[in-house]
CSV table of C-alpha atoms in Angstrom, one decimal:
chain,number,residue,atom,x,y,z
A,135,MET,CA,-76.4,240.4,139.9
A,136,SER,CA,-76.5,243.3,140.2
A,137,ILE,CA,-80.4,242.7,139.4
A,138,LEU,CA,-80.1,240.4,142.8
A,139,ASN,CA,-77.8,242.9,144.8
A,140,ARG,CA,-80.4,245.9,144.1
A,141,LYS,CA,-77.6,248.4,142.3
A,142,LYS,CA,-78.6,250.6,139.7
A,143,VAL,CA,-78.2,249.2,136.4
A,144,ASP,CA,-78.9,250.4,132.0
A,145,LYS,CA,-80.1,247.7,131.5
A,146,ILE,CA,-83.0,245.3,132.2
A,147,PRO,CA,-81.8,241.9,132.6
A,148,PHE,CA,-83.5,239.0,130.6
A,149,ALA,CA,-83.5,235.3,131.8
A,150,ALA,CA,-84.2,231.6,131.2
A,151,TYR,CA,-84.2,228.6,132.9
A,152,SER,CA,-81.3,226.3,131.3
A,153,PHE,CA,-83.5,223.5,131.0
A,154,LEU,CA,-86.4,225.2,129.1
A,155,LEU,CA,-84.4,227.2,126.8
A,156,PRO,CA,-83.2,223.6,124.4
A,157,ARG,CA,-79.9,223.7,123.3
A,158,GLY,CA,-79.3,225.1,119.1
A,159,GLU,CA,-78.8,228.0,116.8
A,160,VAL,CA,-81.7,230.0,118.6
A,161,GLU,CA,-79.9,229.1,122.1
A,162,ARG,CA,-77.2,230.5,120.8
A,163,LYS,CA,-78.9,233.4,118.8
A,164,LEU,CA,-80.2,234.6,121.9
A,165,ARG,CA,-76.4,234.3,124.5
A,166,LYS,CA,-75.0,236.1,122.4
A,167,LYS,CA,-78.3,239.0,122.7
A,168,GLY,CA,-77.9,239.1,126.5
A,169,CYS,CA,-79.4,236.6,126.9
A,170,LEU,CA,-77.7,234.7,130.6
A,171,ILE,CA,-79.7,231.3,131.7
A,172,PHE,CA,-80.3,230.5,135.2
A,173,HIS,CA,-79.3,227.1,136.5
A,174,PHE,CA,-80.3,225.0,139.3
A,175,GLU,CA,-78.1,222.3,140.9
A,176,ARG,CA,-78.2,221.1,145.4
A,177,VAL,CA,-75.4,221.6,147.9
A,178,TYR,CA,-76.5,218.5,148.9
A,179,ALA,CA,-77.3,215.2,148.4
A,180,LEU,CA,-79.8,212.3,150.6
A,181,GLU,CA,-80.4,208.5,151.5
A,182,MET,CA,-83.1,207.0,152.5
A,183,LYS,CA,-82.8,204.1,155.2
A,184,ASN,CA,-85.2,201.2,155.6
A,185,VAL,CA,-87.4,202.8,152.5
A,186,GLU,CA,-86.8,200.5,149.2
A,187,ILE,CA,-88.5,202.1,146.0
A,188,TRP,CA,-89.8,200.1,143.1
A,189,GLN,CA,-90.3,202.2,140.2
A,190,LYS,CA,-92.3,200.9,136.4
A,191,GLU,CA,-92.0,203.4,133.7
A,192,GLY,CA,-94.9,202.8,131.0
A,193,LEU,CA,-97.4,204.9,128.5
A,194,GLU,CA,-100.9,206.4,129.6
A,195,LYS,CA,-102.6,207.5,126.4
A,196,GLY,CA,-99.6,208.2,124.7
A,197,ARG,CA,-97.6,210.1,127.8
A,198,LYS,CA,-94.6,208.7,129.5
A,199,CYS,CA,-96.1,207.8,132.5
A,200,ILE,CA,-94.2,206.7,136.9
A,201,LEU,CA,-95.3,204.0,139.4
A,202,ARG,CA,-93.1,205.0,141.7
A,203,ARG,CA,-93.9,202.5,145.1
A,204,PHE,CA,-91.9,203.9,148.8
A,205,CYS,CA,-91.7,200.1,150.8
A,206,THR,CA,-91.1,200.8,154.5
A,207,PRO,CA,-91.7,198.6,157.4
A,208,VAL,CA,-95.0,200.1,158.2
A,209,GLY,CA,-96.4,200.1,155.3
A,210,ASN,CA,-96.7,201.2,151.8
A,211,LEU,CA,-97.0,204.5,149.3
A,212,GLU,CA,-97.5,204.7,145.9
A,213,GLU,CA,-97.3,207.8,143.2
A,214,LYS,CA,-98.5,207.8,139.9
A,215,ILE,CA,-96.4,211.3,137.7
A,216,LEU,CA,-97.0,211.6,134.0
A,217,VAL,CA,-94.8,213.2,131.7
A,218,ASP,CA,-95.2,216.4,129.9
A,219,PRO,CA,-93.6,215.1,126.4
A,220,GLY,CA,-92.3,218.7,125.1
A,221,TYR,CA,-90.7,220.2,128.5
A,222,GLU,CA,-90.4,216.7,130.5
A,223,SER,CA,-92.5,217.9,132.8
A,224,GLN,CA,-93.3,216.0,135.9
A,225,TRP,CA,-96.4,216.5,136.4
A,226,ILE,CA,-98.4,213.6,139.9
A,227,LYS,CA,-101.3,212.5,139.1
A,228,GLU,CA,-101.5,210.6,142.2
A,229,PHE,CA,-100.3,210.7,145.6
A,230,LEU,CA,-98.1,209.5,147.9
A,231,ILE,CA,-101.0,210.2,151.1
A,232,LYS,CA,-104.2,209.5,149.6
A,233,LYS,CA,-106.1,209.0,153.3
A,234,PRO,CA,-105.6,209.5,157.0
A,235,GLN,CA,-103.0,206.4,157.7
A,236,ASP,CA,-100.6,207.5,155.0
A,237,TYR,CA,-99.3,210.6,156.8
A,238,GLU,CA,-97.4,207.7,158.9
A,239,ILE,CA,-96.2,206.2,156.7
A,240,MET,CA,-94.8,209.2,155.2
A,241,LYS,CA,-93.2,210.4,158.5
A,242,PHE,CA,-91.8,207.3,158.6
A,243,ILE,CA,-90.4,208.0,155.4
A,244,VAL,CA,-88.5,212.0,155.6
A,245,GLU,CA,-86.9,210.3,159.1
A,246,ASN,CA,-85.3,208.5,157.9
A,247,THR,CA,-84.2,210.2,155.2
A,248,ILE,CA,-80.4,211.5,155.7
A,249,TYR,CA,-79.2,214.1,154.1
A,250,TYR,CA,-75.3,215.3,153.3
A,251,PRO,CA,-72.9,218.0,151.7
A,252,ASN,CA,-72.7,217.7,148.6
A,253,TYR,CA,-70.3,220.3,147.4
A,254,GLU,CA,-67.1,219.4,145.2
A,255,PHE,CA,-70.3,218.5,142.2
A,256,PHE,CA,-72.0,222.2,142.9
A,257,GLN,CA,-68.7,223.4,142.5
A,258,GLN,CA,-67.9,221.7,139.0
A,259,ALA,CA,-71.1,222.8,137.1
A,260,ALA,CA,-69.6,226.2,138.7
A,261,GLU,CA,-67.0,225.8,136.7
A,262,ASP,CA,-68.6,223.8,133.4
A,263,LEU,CA,-71.5,226.8,133.4
A,264,GLY,CA,-68.8,230.2,134.0
A,265,ASP,CA,-69.9,233.8,132.5
A,266,ASP,CA,-72.9,232.2,131.2
A,267,GLY,CA,-75.5,232.5,133.7
A,268,ILE,CA,-76.3,232.6,137.7
A,269,LEU,CA,-75.6,229.2,139.5
A,270,PHE,CA,-78.2,228.8,141.9
A,271,ALA,CA,-78.2,226.0,144.7
A,272,THR,CA,-82.2,224.8,144.4
A,273,ILE,CA,-83.3,223.4,147.3
A,274,ASP,CA,-86.8,221.1,148.6
A,275,ARG,CA,-90.2,223.0,148.6
A,276,THR,CA,-90.9,224.1,152.2
A,277,PRO,CA,-92.8,222.2,154.6
A,278,PHE,CA,-95.9,223.0,153.8
A,279,GLN,CA,-95.6,223.8,149.8
A,280,ARG,CA,-94.0,220.6,149.4
A,281,ILE,CA,-96.8,218.6,151.4
A,282,LEU,CA,-99.2,220.7,149.2
A,283,TYR,CA,-97.4,220.1,146.0
A,284,GLU,CA,-95.7,216.9,146.2
A,285,LEU,CA,-97.4,214.8,148.9
A,286,ALA,CA,-100.1,214.1,149.3
A,287,GLY,CA,-102.0,217.7,147.1
A,288,PRO,CA,-104.5,220.5,147.7
A,289,GLU,CA,-107.5,218.7,147.9
A,290,ARG,CA,-106.3,216.0,150.6
A,291,LEU,CA,-103.6,218.7,152.0
A,292,LEU,CA,-106.9,221.7,152.6
A,293,VAL,CA,-109.7,219.0,154.2
A,294,ASP,CA,-107.1,217.6,156.6
A,295,VAL,CA,-105.6,220.9,158.3
A,296,LEU,CA,-108.8,221.9,159.1
A,297,GLU,CA,-110.1,218.5,159.9
A,298,SER,CA,-107.2,216.3,161.5
A,299,PRO,CA,-104.7,219.1,161.9
A,300,ASP,CA,-103.3,217.3,164.4
A,301,LEU,CA,-101.9,214.7,161.2
A,302,VAL,CA,-100.4,217.5,158.7
A,303,GLU,CA,-99.1,219.1,161.9
A,304,GLY,CA,-97.0,216.6,162.9
A,305,LEU,CA,-95.6,215.6,159.2
A,306,LEU,CA,-95.0,219.5,159.7
A,307,GLU,CA,-92.6,219.3,162.8
A,308,ILE,CA,-90.8,216.0,161.3
A,309,LEU,CA,-89.7,217.9,158.0
A,310,ASP,CA,-89.5,221.5,159.9
A,311,LYS,CA,-86.2,219.6,161.1
A,312,LYS,CA,-85.9,218.1,157.8
A,313,MET,CA,-85.5,220.9,156.4
A,314,GLU,CA,-83.9,222.6,158.7
A,315,GLU,CA,-80.7,220.4,158.3
A,316,VAL,CA,-80.7,221.1,154.5
A,317,TYR,CA,-80.8,224.6,155.0
A,318,GLN,CA,-77.3,224.4,157.4
A,319,ILE,CA,-75.3,222.1,154.3
A,320,VAL,CA,-76.3,225.0,152.0
A,321,ALA,CA,-75.5,228.1,154.5
A,322,ASP,CA,-72.7,226.2,155.1
A,323,SER,CA,-71.8,225.3,151.0
A,324,PRO,CA,-69.4,227.5,148.3
A,325,ALA,CA,-72.9,228.9,146.8
A,326,SER,CA,-74.1,232.5,146.8
A,327,MET,CA,-77.9,232.3,145.7
A,328,VAL,CA,-80.0,229.6,147.9
A,329,HIS,CA,-83.9,229.0,145.6
A,330,THR,CA,-86.3,227.7,146.3
A,331,TRP,CA,-89.5,226.2,144.3
A,332,ASP,CA,-92.6,226.8,146.1
A,333,ASN,CA,-94.6,227.7,143.7
A,334,VAL,CA,-96.6,229.9,146.6
A,335,THR,CA,-100.3,231.4,145.2
A,336,GLU,CA,-103.3,232.9,147.3
A,337,ASP,CA,-106.1,230.3,146.2
A,338,MET,CA,-103.5,227.2,147.3
A,339,THR,CA,-102.2,228.6,150.4
A,340,PRO,CA,-105.0,231.4,151.4
A,341,PRO,CA,-103.0,234.2,154.6
A,342,ALA,CA,-104.0,232.0,157.0
A,343,LEU,CA,-102.5,228.6,156.9
A,344,PHE,CA,-99.0,231.4,154.6
A,345,GLN,CA,-98.9,233.2,157.4
A,346,ARG,CA,-99.9,229.8,160.0
A,347,TYR,CA,-97.4,227.9,158.5
A,348,CYS,CA,-95.3,229.3,156.1
A,349,LEU,CA,-94.0,232.5,156.8
A,350,PRO,CA,-91.7,231.2,160.5
A,351,PHE,CA,-90.6,229.3,158.1
A,352,TYR,CA,-88.9,231.6,155.3
A,353,GLN,CA,-88.1,234.3,159.1
A,354,LYS,CA,-86.2,231.2,160.4
A,355,VAL,CA,-84.2,230.0,158.0
A,356,GLY,CA,-84.1,233.9,155.3
A,357,LYS,CA,-82.0,234.7,159.1
A,358,LEU,CA,-79.9,231.5,159.0
A,359,LEU,CA,-78.9,232.5,155.0
A,360,HIS,CA,-78.4,236.0,155.5
A,361,ASP,CA,-76.3,235.3,158.0
A,362,ARG,CA,-74.1,233.4,155.9
A,363,GLY,CA,-74.0,235.8,153.5
A,364,LYS,CA,-76.8,234.7,150.8
A,365,ILE,CA,-79.2,236.4,148.8
A,366,TYR,CA,-82.3,233.9,148.8
A,367,LEU,CA,-84.1,232.8,146.3
A,368,VAL,CA,-88.4,231.6,146.3
A,369,HIS,CA,-90.8,230.9,143.0
A,370,MET,CA,-93.6,232.7,143.5
A,371,ASP,CA,-95.8,232.7,140.4
A,372,GLY,CA,-99.6,233.0,141.1
A,373,LYS,CA,-101.2,235.2,142.4
A,374,LEU,CA,-100.2,237.4,145.6
A,375,ARG,CA,-102.3,240.5,146.0
A,376,HIS,CA,-103.4,238.5,149.9
A,377,LEU,CA,-100.3,237.5,150.6
A,378,GLU,CA,-98.8,240.8,149.6
A,379,ASP,CA,-98.5,242.2,153.2
A,380,LEU,CA,-97.4,238.6,154.9
A,381,ILE,CA,-94.4,237.7,151.9
A,382,ALA,CA,-93.1,241.7,152.7
A,383,SER,CA,-92.8,240.1,156.7
A,384,ALA,CA,-90.4,237.8,155.4
A,385,PRO,CA,-86.8,236.9,154.7
A,386,ILE,CA,-86.5,236.7,151.7
A,387,ASP,CA,-84.3,238.9,148.9
A,388,VAL,CA,-86.2,237.7,145.3
A,389,VAL,CA,-90.0,237.2,144.2
A,390,GLU,CA,-88.9,234.1,141.2
A,391,SER,CA,-91.1,233.6,138.9
A,392,PHE,CA,-93.4,237.0,140.0
A,393,THR,CA,-97.2,236.3,137.3
A,394,LEU,CA,-97.6,239.7,135.8
A,395,PRO,CA,-101.7,240.2,135.9
A,396,ASP,CA,-102.4,239.2,132.5
A,397,ALA,CA,-100.5,236.7,132.7
A,398,GLY,CA,-103.7,235.4,135.4
A,399,GLY,CA,-102.2,236.8,138.6
A,400,ASN,CA,-104.0,239.5,140.8
A,401,LEU,CA,-101.0,241.7,141.9
A,402,GLU,CA,-98.9,244.5,139.7
A,403,VAL,CA,-95.5,244.5,140.0
A,404,GLU,CA,-95.0,248.9,140.3
A,405,GLU,CA,-97.7,248.5,143.4
A,406,ALA,CA,-95.0,245.4,144.8
A,407,GLN,CA,-92.4,247.0,144.1
A,408,LYS,CA,-93.8,250.0,146.7
A,409,LYS,CA,-94.7,246.4,148.8
A,410,TRP,CA,-92.0,244.9,148.7
A,411,PRO,CA,-89.1,247.8,149.1
A,412,GLU,CA,-86.0,245.2,149.4
A,413,LYS,CA,-87.0,243.1,147.0
A,414,THR,CA,-86.1,241.9,143.7
A,415,ILE,CA,-88.5,240.4,141.9
A,416,ILE,CA,-88.5,238.7,138.2
A,417,ALA,CA,-91.5,238.1,136.7
A,418,ASN,CA,-92.0,235.3,134.0
A,419,ILE,CA,-92.8,235.9,130.4
A,420,PRO,CA,-96.6,235.7,129.9
A,421,ALA,CA,-96.5,233.0,127.7
A,422,TYR,CA,-99.1,234.8,125.1
A,423,LEU,CA,-96.6,237.1,123.9
A,424,CYS,CA,-95.4,233.9,121.6
A,425,PHE,CA,-98.2,234.9,119.4
A,426,LYS,CA,-97.8,238.4,118.9
A,427,GLU,CA,-96.1,240.9,116.5
A,428,GLU,CA,-92.6,242.6,117.6
A,429,GLU,CA,-94.6,245.8,117.6
A,430,PHE,CA,-96.8,244.3,120.2
A,431,ILE,CA,-94.7,242.7,121.7
A,432,LYS,CA,-92.2,246.0,122.4
A,433,ARG,CA,-95.3,248.0,123.7
A,434,TYR,CA,-95.6,245.9,126.1
A,435,PHE,CA,-92.2,245.9,127.2
A,436,GLU,CA,-92.5,249.6,127.4
A,437,GLU,CA,-95.1,250.8,129.3
A,438,LEU,CA,-94.1,247.5,131.8
A,439,ILE,CA,-90.7,248.9,132.2
A,440,SER,CA,-92.1,252.4,132.3
A,441,LYS,CA,-93.1,251.2,135.5
A,442,VAL,CA,-91.0,249.3,137.5
A,443,GLU,CA,-87.8,250.7,139.4
A,444,ARG,CA,-85.0,249.4,137.2
A,445,ASN,CA,-82.7,247.7,139.4
A,446,ARG,CA,-85.0,245.9,142.0
A,447,PHE,CA,-86.7,244.3,138.3
A,448,MET,CA,-86.1,241.2,135.9
A,449,VAL,CA,-87.8,239.4,133.0
A,450,CYS,CA,-87.2,235.7,133.0
A,451,LEU,CA,-88.5,232.2,130.9
A,452,SER,CA,-89.2,230.1,134.1
A,453,GLU,CA,-92.6,228.2,132.2
A,454,ASP,CA,-92.9,225.8,130.1
A,455,LEU,CA,-94.2,227.9,126.2
A,456,PRO,CA,-95.6,227.0,122.3
A,457,HIS,CA,-93.4,224.8,120.6
A,458,ASP,CA,-94.3,226.0,117.2
A,459,SER,CA,-93.8,229.9,118.9
A,460,TRP,CA,-91.1,229.9,121.1
A,461,LYS,CA,-88.2,231.5,119.6
A,462,LYS,CA,-89.3,234.0,117.0
A,463,ALA,CA,-91.2,235.5,120.7
A,464,LEU,CA,-87.8,234.8,122.8
A,465,ILE,CA,-86.1,236.4,119.5
A,466,SER,CA,-88.3,239.7,119.5
A,467,ILE,CA,-88.0,240.0,123.5
A,468,SER,CA,-84.3,239.8,123.5
A,469,ASP,CA,-84.4,242.4,120.4
A,470,VAL,CA,-86.7,245.0,122.7
A,471,LEU,CA,-85.0,244.5,125.6
A,472,ASN,CA,-82.5,245.9,124.0
A,473,SER,CA,-82.8,248.3,122.6
A,474,LEU,CA,-84.9,249.9,125.7
């Protein structure tokens, strides 16, 4: 909590997403060594009016496959999802929006989605978690990022935004209004921290698109959350160098799942801290450390921590790790961080 509020700390905290840390002996050891649990729950529920959802599950090349169809009076949309056998992460292989006409059907679905508060469930989750971790009010991706990763996919969207911007912006306008309703519910909720899975990276959301479609939304909802005393975290887990000035102007408190350069990012954490003096950075633990010995891990974190401003930095397990080596690696990382 001190890190999230940019207060002085004596050690760099270490956390893990609850769904990436399987319950068992190693998880118990990690928690005893100080590993914090990040848990995510919604403070709202939704209902789709005039939309019938059909779903079928099967196997494709040994992996669980989900076919989901949304049937509406104006047409149907269908998506295909493959499920990772390890962490059960879901990967969309066929998006709902496949052709220009599908934008109108999606607009109907969005317009007929009703959101309402579900605070009691969130409060119960907070009581169950207790002091073992921090509970975030998780919220759907912001409108542009949602179309990019969930509804149309990058190939469809990035072509349409250039060739048929009216189609994209018509859907964005409706999503924007609906997400304002959601953020209002979240702002009125008992949650102190709000998190969205935007997966921002400059090669999918380049600066011109970020400035036009993402930044205005962050500015609007960020003000709303700050007026209610909330801490606003955004999952930005890609290349951010050419977005750093735009991110600096966004009222985001925490850049979460920051990708370090040796793990595929293109922005040094010390440079990011200089650019974002009012933001906390939570860096993702690089997966390749799972294949390194403890001495290498120790040197890695010693060098990293020597560069950062401690009261605005921590690390977190926020991506899938190799199943055959994550246990040893995370114990080594926790021992190293406790020793620094």
